[in-house]
Amino acid sequence: MARTSTDGFKAFNLLKGNGIEIGALSNPFDLDANVLYADTVPPDVMAEQLKNNEGKVYLERKLVDVSILLEAPFYNFKNIESNTLDFCTSSNVIEHHPNPVYFLLEQFRVIKPGGHVYVKIPNKEFTYDRSRISTPISYLEKKFIEFDFSDEYMRALDIVKNSVGHLDYIGQGEEMATSITKNRDGHHHFFVFDPESTYDMISVLKKYQSFRVVFFNLEDGNVHFAMQKK
């Protein structure tokens, strides 16, 4: 994300020192920092996964070098000690994670007090998710409490049936929903958010982690927010 945008400028000024960016693909944040890149697969495997339909746009530029592999089902930072980094940031990631509340708290775990978690998520009203119902945050909290990392068939069917104009889903039905549930790749929006549900998620996070919100903005069809660990 270019630092010339409102949100890129904020990220540039907040995220200093040593940190992790998750799911950068070929469009990392423009930061003055030491950044390690994390994703679910190495760049060569990711390039193969992205070569068709909607994913091709990411291959117009070089994918970042990934040095931290996030393994199923938790996709956590299992080899990183707590309170050691200055920031974690992600762009269009938590809607793919099987347990978003867990994953955001995992990012808080590895940063120091005073460090930042910066998140960008698609605002569903401006995406192919616009006909889908925003995921209830009570449901996401329940998944966190129950340590649930499963993918439900009905949620996969909602992706296939109610996504609007996405080339991967046009003309697809129950067979694809079954495949998504069985094989789980990280390219589907299992959860969808709007500004109001994002507020609710931040409120839930505050039950489990002490932080202050230092930035919240709607730009370029996304919701951006930054939280500073107390």
Short mmCIF file of the C-alpha atoms (twelve columns), coordinates in Angstrom:
data_MODEL
# 
_entry.id   MODEL 
# 
loop_
_atom_site.group_PDB 
_atom_site.id 
_atom_site.type_symbol 
_atom_site.label_atom_id 
_atom_site.label_alt_id 
_atom_site.label_comp_id 
_atom_site.label_asym_id 
_atom_site.label_seq_id 
_atom_site.Cartn_x 
_atom_site.Cartn_y 
_atom_site.Cartn_z 
_atom_site.pdbx_PDB_model_num 
ATOM 1   C CA . MET A 1   0.000   0.000   0.000   1 
ATOM 2   C CA . ALA A 2   1.505   3.306   -1.075  1 
ATOM 3   C CA . ARG A 3   2.343   5.781   1.659   1 
ATOM 4   C CA . THR A 4   0.763   8.518   -0.487  1 
ATOM 5   C CA . SER A 5   -2.747  7.265   0.389   1 
ATOM 6   C CA . THR A 6   -4.385  8.359   3.630   1 
ATOM 7   C CA . ASP A 7   -4.194  4.887   5.115   1 
ATOM 8   C CA . GLY A 8   -0.774  4.084   3.698   1 
ATOM 9   C CA . PHE A 9   0.556   7.307   5.229   1 
ATOM 10  C CA . LYS A 10  -0.883  6.345   8.618   1 
ATOM 11  C CA . ALA A 11  0.599   2.860   8.430   1 
ATOM 12  C CA . PHE A 12  3.959   4.335   7.402   1 
ATOM 13  C CA . ASN A 13  3.994   6.559   10.477  1 
ATOM 14  C CA . LEU A 14  2.732   3.974   12.956  1 
ATOM 15  C CA . LEU A 15  4.624   0.852   11.929  1 
ATOM 16  C CA . LYS A 16  8.290   1.221   12.800  1 
ATOM 17  C CA . GLY A 17  10.999  -1.127  14.025  1 
ATOM 18  C CA . ASN A 18  10.611  -4.878  13.515  1 
ATOM 19  C CA . GLY A 19  7.395   -6.504  12.431  1 
ATOM 20  C CA . ILE A 20  5.418   -8.932  10.310  1 
ATOM 21  C CA . GLU A 21  3.152   -8.361  7.344   1 
ATOM 22  C CA . ILE A 22  0.705   -11.169 6.646   1 
ATOM 23  C CA . GLY A 23  -0.612  -11.969 3.183   1 
ATOM 24  C CA . ALA A 24  1.168   -9.171  1.317   1 
ATOM 25  C CA . LEU A 25  1.265   -11.086 -1.991  1 
ATOM 26  C CA . SER A 26  2.655   -8.518  -4.475  1 
ATOM 27  C CA . ASN A 27  1.290   -5.406  -2.769  1 
ATOM 28  C CA . PRO A 28  3.080   -4.923  0.573   1 
ATOM 29  C CA . PHE A 29  2.732   -1.865  2.757   1 
ATOM 30  C CA . ASP A 30  5.307   0.828   1.971   1 
ATOM 31  C CA . LEU A 31  7.091   0.990   5.327   1 
ATOM 32  C CA . ASP A 32  10.285  2.322   6.824   1 
ATOM 33  C CA . ALA A 33  10.773  -0.795  8.947   1 
ATOM 34  C CA . ASN A 34  12.300  -4.249  9.098   1 
ATOM 35  C CA . VAL A 35  9.533   -6.489  7.787   1 
ATOM 36  C CA . LEU A 36  9.215   -10.268 7.667   1 
ATOM 37  C CA . TYR A 37  6.506   -11.594 5.359   1 
ATOM 38  C CA . ALA A 38  4.127   -14.377 6.402   1 
ATOM 39  C CA . ASP A 39  1.733   -16.457 4.325   1 
ATOM 40  C CA . THR A 40  0.312   -19.951 4.067   1 
ATOM 41  C CA . VAL A 41  2.515   -21.132 1.192   1 
ATOM 42  C CA . PRO A 42  5.810   -20.107 -0.493  1 
ATOM 43  C CA . PRO A 43  5.689   -17.660 -3.434  1 
ATOM 44  C CA . ASP A 44  5.999   -20.317 -6.148  1 
ATOM 45  C CA . VAL A 45  3.011   -22.247 -4.808  1 
ATOM 46  C CA . MET A 46  1.049   -19.034 -4.338  1 
ATOM 47  C CA . ALA A 47  1.752   -18.024 -7.949  1 
ATOM 48  C CA . GLU A 48  0.280   -21.321 -9.140  1 
ATOM 49  C CA . GLN A 49  -2.831  -20.800 -7.005  1 
ATOM 50  C CA . LEU A 50  -3.337  -17.254 -8.306  1 
ATOM 51  C CA . LYS A 51  -2.841  -17.846 -12.019 1 
ATOM 52  C CA . ASN A 52  -6.532  -18.188 -12.891 1 
ATOM 53  C CA . ASN A 53  -9.412  -15.712 -12.911 1 
ATOM 54  C CA . GLU A 54  -9.561  -13.114 -10.116 1 
ATOM 55  C CA . GLY A 55  -6.110  -13.898 -8.707  1 
ATOM 56  C CA . LYS A 56  -4.173  -13.033 -11.858 1 
ATOM 57  C CA . VAL A 57  -3.953  -9.337  -10.953 1 
ATOM 58  C CA . TYR A 58  -1.544  -10.158 -8.131  1 
ATOM 59  C CA . LEU A 59  0.910   -11.689 -10.571 1 
ATOM 60  C CA . GLU A 60  1.426   -8.439  -12.462 1 
ATOM 61  C CA . ARG A 61  4.129   -7.656  -9.892  1 
ATOM 62  C CA . LYS A 62  6.613   -9.879  -8.053  1 
ATOM 63  C CA . LEU A 63  5.288   -11.690 -4.997  1 
ATOM 64  C CA . VAL A 64  7.093   -10.891 -1.748  1 
ATOM 65  C CA . ASP A 65  9.579   -13.349 -0.277  1 
ATOM 66  C CA . VAL A 66  7.811   -15.288 2.463   1 
ATOM 67  C CA . SER A 67  9.945   -16.315 5.443   1 
ATOM 68  C CA . ILE A 68  7.178   -17.271 7.892   1 
ATOM 69  C CA . LEU A 69  4.829   -20.079 6.859   1 
ATOM 70  C CA . LEU A 70  1.474   -20.188 8.656   1 
ATOM 71  C CA . GLU A 71  0.279   -23.778 8.985   1 
ATOM 72  C CA . ALA A 72  -3.266  -25.102 9.189   1 
ATOM 73  C CA . PRO A 73  -5.461  -25.196 11.124  1 
ATOM 74  C CA . PHE A 74  -4.381  -22.309 13.372  1 
ATOM 75  C CA . TYR A 75  -2.179  -20.298 10.982  1 
ATOM 76  C CA . ASN A 76  -0.407  -18.856 14.010  1 
ATOM 77  C CA . PHE A 77  3.111   -17.649 14.826  1 
ATOM 78  C CA . LYS A 78  4.105   -20.818 16.651  1 
ATOM 79  C CA . ASN A 79  7.857   -20.096 16.512  1 
ATOM 80  C CA . ILE A 80  7.685   -16.434 17.564  1 
ATOM 81  C CA . GLU A 81  7.959   -15.518 21.241  1 
ATOM 82  C CA . SER A 82  5.452   -13.236 22.906  1 
ATOM 83  C CA . ASN A 83  6.144   -9.493  23.254  1 
ATOM 84  C CA . THR A 84  9.056   -9.447  20.811  1 
ATOM 85  C CA . LEU A 85  7.889   -7.416  17.785  1 
ATOM 86  C CA . ASP A 86  6.882   -3.815  17.208  1 
ATOM 87  C CA . PHE A 87  3.974   -4.457  14.862  1 
ATOM 88  C CA . CYS A 88  1.853   -6.876  12.883  1 
ATOM 89  C CA . THR A 89  -0.096  -5.795  9.831   1 
ATOM 90  C CA . SER A 90  -2.367  -7.513  7.354   1 
ATOM 91  C CA . SER A 91  -4.337  -6.549  4.283   1 
ATOM 92  C CA . ASN A 92  -7.382  -8.592  3.213   1 
ATOM 93  C CA . VAL A 93  -6.463  -11.523 5.442   1 
ATOM 94  C CA . ILE A 94  -8.739  -12.029 8.451   1 
ATOM 95  C CA . GLU A 95  -11.808 -12.697 6.284   1 
ATOM 96  C CA . HIS A 96  -9.955  -15.830 5.102   1 
ATOM 97  C CA . HIS A 97  -8.835  -17.079 8.524   1 
ATOM 98  C CA . PRO A 98  -10.954 -19.837 10.126  1 
ATOM 99  C CA . ASN A 99  -10.990 -17.982 13.461  1 
ATOM 100 C CA . PRO A 100 -10.483 -14.204 13.030  1 
ATOM 101 C CA . VAL A 101 -10.724 -13.269 16.726  1 
ATOM 102 C CA . TYR A 102 -8.079  -15.843 17.596  1 
ATOM 103 C CA . PHE A 103 -5.811  -14.613 14.817  1 
ATOM 104 C CA . LEU A 104 -6.036  -10.951 15.812  1 
ATOM 105 C CA . LEU A 105 -5.261  -11.856 19.435  1 
ATOM 106 C CA . GLU A 106 -2.333  -13.942 18.178  1 
ATOM 107 C CA . GLN A 107 -0.974  -10.806 16.528  1 
ATOM 108 C CA . PHE A 108 -1.302  -8.949  19.826  1 
ATOM 109 C CA . ARG A 109 0.542   -11.790 21.530  1 
ATOM 110 C CA . VAL A 110 3.743   -11.364 19.543  1 
ATOM 111 C CA . ILE A 111 3.961   -7.562  19.720  1 
ATOM 112 C CA . LYS A 112 5.385   -5.584  22.627  1 
ATOM 113 C CA . PRO A 113 3.315   -3.240  24.797  1 
ATOM 114 C CA . GLY A 114 3.156   -0.018  22.807  1 
ATOM 115 C CA . GLY A 115 3.287   -1.930  19.535  1 
ATOM 116 C CA . HIS A 116 0.610   -1.816  16.854  1 
ATOM 117 C CA . VAL A 117 -1.728  -4.166  15.040  1 
ATOM 118 C CA . TYR A 118 -2.841  -2.574  11.756  1 
ATOM 119 C CA . VAL A 119 -5.655  -4.242  9.834   1 
ATOM 120 C CA . LYS A 120 -7.220  -3.680  6.432   1 
ATOM 121 C CA . ILE A 121 -10.340 -5.670  5.551   1 
ATOM 122 C CA . PRO A 122 -12.731 -5.374  2.611   1 
ATOM 123 C CA . ASN A 123 -15.918 -3.429  3.261   1 
ATOM 124 C CA . LYS A 124 -18.430 -5.899  1.852   1 
ATOM 125 C CA . GLU A 125 -20.602 -3.146  0.391   1 
ATOM 126 C CA . PHE A 126 -17.878 -2.453  -2.206  1 
ATOM 127 C CA . THR A 127 -16.991 -6.051  -3.099  1 
ATOM 128 C CA . TYR A 128 -18.503 -9.152  -4.626  1 
ATOM 129 C CA . ASP A 129 -19.693 -9.939  -1.058  1 
ATOM 130 C CA . ARG A 130 -22.266 -7.135  -1.129  1 
ATOM 131 C CA . SER A 131 -25.245 -9.525  -1.319  1 
ATOM 132 C CA . ARG A 132 -24.005 -11.601 1.612   1 
ATOM 133 C CA . ILE A 133 -25.012 -10.918 5.220   1 
ATOM 134 C CA . SER A 134 -22.228 -9.531  7.411   1 
ATOM 135 C CA . THR A 135 -20.892 -12.238 9.711   1 
ATOM 136 C CA . PRO A 136 -22.354 -11.840 13.219  1 
ATOM 137 C CA . ILE A 137 -19.562 -11.037 15.635  1 
ATOM 138 C CA . SER A 138 -21.281 -13.160 18.286  1 
ATOM 139 C CA . TYR A 139 -20.638 -16.118 15.972  1 
ATOM 140 C CA . LEU A 140 -16.947 -15.222 15.626  1 
ATOM 141 C CA . GLU A 141 -16.596 -14.871 19.403  1 
ATOM 142 C CA . LYS A 142 -18.243 -18.268 19.835  1 
ATOM 143 C CA . LYS A 143 -15.706 -19.806 17.451  1 
ATOM 144 C CA . PHE A 144 -12.908 -18.241 19.508  1 
ATOM 145 C CA . ILE A 145 -14.271 -19.433 22.851  1 
ATOM 146 C CA . GLU A 146 -14.829 -22.947 21.526  1 
ATOM 147 C CA . PHE A 147 -11.416 -23.027 19.792  1 
ATOM 148 C CA . ASP A 148 -13.223 -23.861 16.567  1 
ATOM 149 C CA . PHE A 149 -11.192 -23.787 13.350  1 
ATOM 150 C CA . SER A 150 -13.638 -25.707 11.188  1 
ATOM 151 C CA . ASP A 151 -15.260 -24.548 7.951   1 
ATOM 152 C CA . GLU A 152 -18.987 -25.105 7.731   1 
ATOM 153 C CA . TYR A 153 -20.565 -26.291 4.495   1 
ATOM 154 C CA . MET A 154 -23.382 -23.725 4.701   1 
ATOM 155 C CA . ARG A 155 -20.879 -20.869 4.883   1 
ATOM 156 C CA . ALA A 156 -19.073 -22.255 1.832   1 
ATOM 157 C CA . LEU A 157 -22.398 -22.525 0.026   1 
ATOM 158 C CA . ASP A 158 -23.116 -18.881 0.885   1 
ATOM 159 C CA . ILE A 159 -19.803 -17.932 -0.780  1 
ATOM 160 C CA . VAL A 160 -20.671 -19.819 -3.958  1 
ATOM 161 C CA . LYS A 161 -24.336 -18.834 -4.200  1 
ATOM 162 C CA . ASN A 162 -24.284 -15.203 -3.052  1 
ATOM 163 C CA . SER A 163 -21.000 -13.761 -4.327  1 
ATOM 164 C CA . VAL A 164 -21.761 -11.266 -7.103  1 
ATOM 165 C CA . GLY A 165 -19.696 -11.175 -10.282 1 
ATOM 166 C CA . HIS A 166 -16.704 -13.175 -9.032  1 
ATOM 167 C CA . LEU A 167 -15.421 -15.271 -11.940 1 
ATOM 168 C CA . ASP A 168 -14.513 -18.232 -9.714  1 
ATOM 169 C CA . TYR A 169 -18.105 -18.682 -8.520  1 
ATOM 170 C CA . ILE A 170 -20.250 -17.911 -11.552 1 
ATOM 171 C CA . GLY A 171 -22.293 -20.987 -12.463 1 
ATOM 172 C CA . GLN A 172 -20.976 -22.986 -9.499  1 
ATOM 173 C CA . GLY A 173 -23.080 -24.745 -6.881  1 
ATOM 174 C CA . GLU A 174 -23.091 -27.410 -4.198  1 
ATOM 175 C CA . GLU A 175 -20.192 -29.390 -5.659  1 
ATOM 176 C CA . MET A 176 -17.857 -26.418 -5.331  1 
ATOM 177 C CA . ALA A 177 -19.133 -25.672 -1.806  1 
ATOM 178 C CA . THR A 178 -18.320 -29.252 -0.822  1 
ATOM 179 C CA . SER A 179 -14.839 -28.903 -2.320  1 
ATOM 180 C CA . ILE A 180 -14.227 -25.628 -0.460  1 
ATOM 181 C CA . THR A 181 -15.257 -27.227 2.828   1 
ATOM 182 C CA . LYS A 182 -13.163 -30.348 2.267   1 
ATOM 183 C CA . ASN A 183 -9.982  -28.844 0.858   1 
ATOM 184 C CA . ARG A 184 -9.948  -25.331 2.320   1 
ATOM 185 C CA . ASP A 185 -7.690  -22.991 0.433   1 
ATOM 186 C CA . GLY A 186 -7.246  -19.477 1.710   1 
ATOM 187 C CA . HIS A 187 -8.669  -17.597 -1.256  1 
ATOM 188 C CA . HIS A 188 -12.316 -17.559 -0.165  1 
ATOM 189 C CA . HIS A 189 -14.023 -14.930 1.994   1 
ATOM 190 C CA . PHE A 190 -15.395 -17.177 4.712   1 
ATOM 191 C CA . PHE A 191 -16.420 -14.111 6.703   1 
ATOM 192 C CA . VAL A 192 -17.624 -10.701 5.562   1 
ATOM 193 C CA . PHE A 193 -17.481 -7.345  7.324   1 
ATOM 194 C CA . ASP A 194 -18.916 -3.868  7.120   1 
ATOM 195 C CA . PRO A 195 -17.943 -0.843  9.270   1 
ATOM 196 C CA . GLU A 196 -20.553 -1.620  11.942  1 
ATOM 197 C CA . SER A 197 -19.534 -5.250  12.340  1 
ATOM 198 C CA . THR A 198 -15.900 -4.154  12.495  1 
ATOM 199 C CA . TYR A 199 -16.769 -1.882  15.436  1 
ATOM 200 C CA . ASP A 200 -18.395 -4.885  17.093  1 
ATOM 201 C CA . MET A 201 -15.325 -7.031  16.533  1 
ATOM 202 C CA . ILE A 202 -13.071 -4.413  18.104  1 
ATOM 203 C CA . SER A 203 -15.374 -4.386  21.144  1 
ATOM 204 C CA . VAL A 204 -15.081 -8.175  21.437  1 
ATOM 205 C CA . LEU A 205 -11.287 -8.002  21.187  1 
ATOM 206 C CA . LYS A 206 -11.260 -5.589  24.131  1 
ATOM 207 C CA . LYS A 207 -12.675 -8.356  26.336  1 
ATOM 208 C CA . TYR A 208 -9.483  -10.332 25.857  1 
ATOM 209 C CA . GLN A 209 -6.742  -7.775  25.180  1 
ATOM 210 C CA . SER A 210 -5.993  -4.295  26.501  1 
ATOM 211 C CA . PHE A 211 -5.419  -1.798  23.682  1 
ATOM 212 C CA . ARG A 212 -6.510  1.550   22.353  1 
ATOM 213 C CA . VAL A 213 -7.796  2.270   18.877  1 
ATOM 214 C CA . VAL A 214 -5.513  4.850   17.262  1 
ATOM 215 C CA . PHE A 215 -6.936  4.854   13.732  1 
ATOM 216 C CA . PHE A 216 -10.198 3.945   12.023  1 
ATOM 217 C CA . ASN A 217 -10.909 4.960   8.450   1 
ATOM 218 C CA . LEU A 218 -12.914 3.985   5.402   1 
ATOM 219 C CA . GLU A 219 -11.032 4.390   2.149   1 
ATOM 220 C CA . ASP A 220 -10.797 2.625   -1.210  1 
ATOM 221 C CA . GLY A 221 -13.662 0.263   -0.399  1 
ATOM 222 C CA . ASN A 222 -11.976 -1.083  2.725   1 
ATOM 223 C CA . VAL A 223 -12.068 -0.701  6.488   1 
ATOM 224 C CA . HIS A 224 -8.716  0.250   8.023   1 
ATOM 225 C CA . PHE A 225 -8.040  0.255   11.753  1 
ATOM 226 C CA . ALA A 226 -4.998  0.309   13.994  1 
ATOM 227 C CA . MET A 227 -4.741  -0.757  17.625  1 
ATOM 228 C CA . GLN A 228 -1.940  -0.029  20.093  1 
ATOM 229 C CA . LYS A 229 -1.242  -2.662  22.743  1 
ATOM 230 C CA . LYS A 230 -1.297  -1.446  26.323  1 
# 
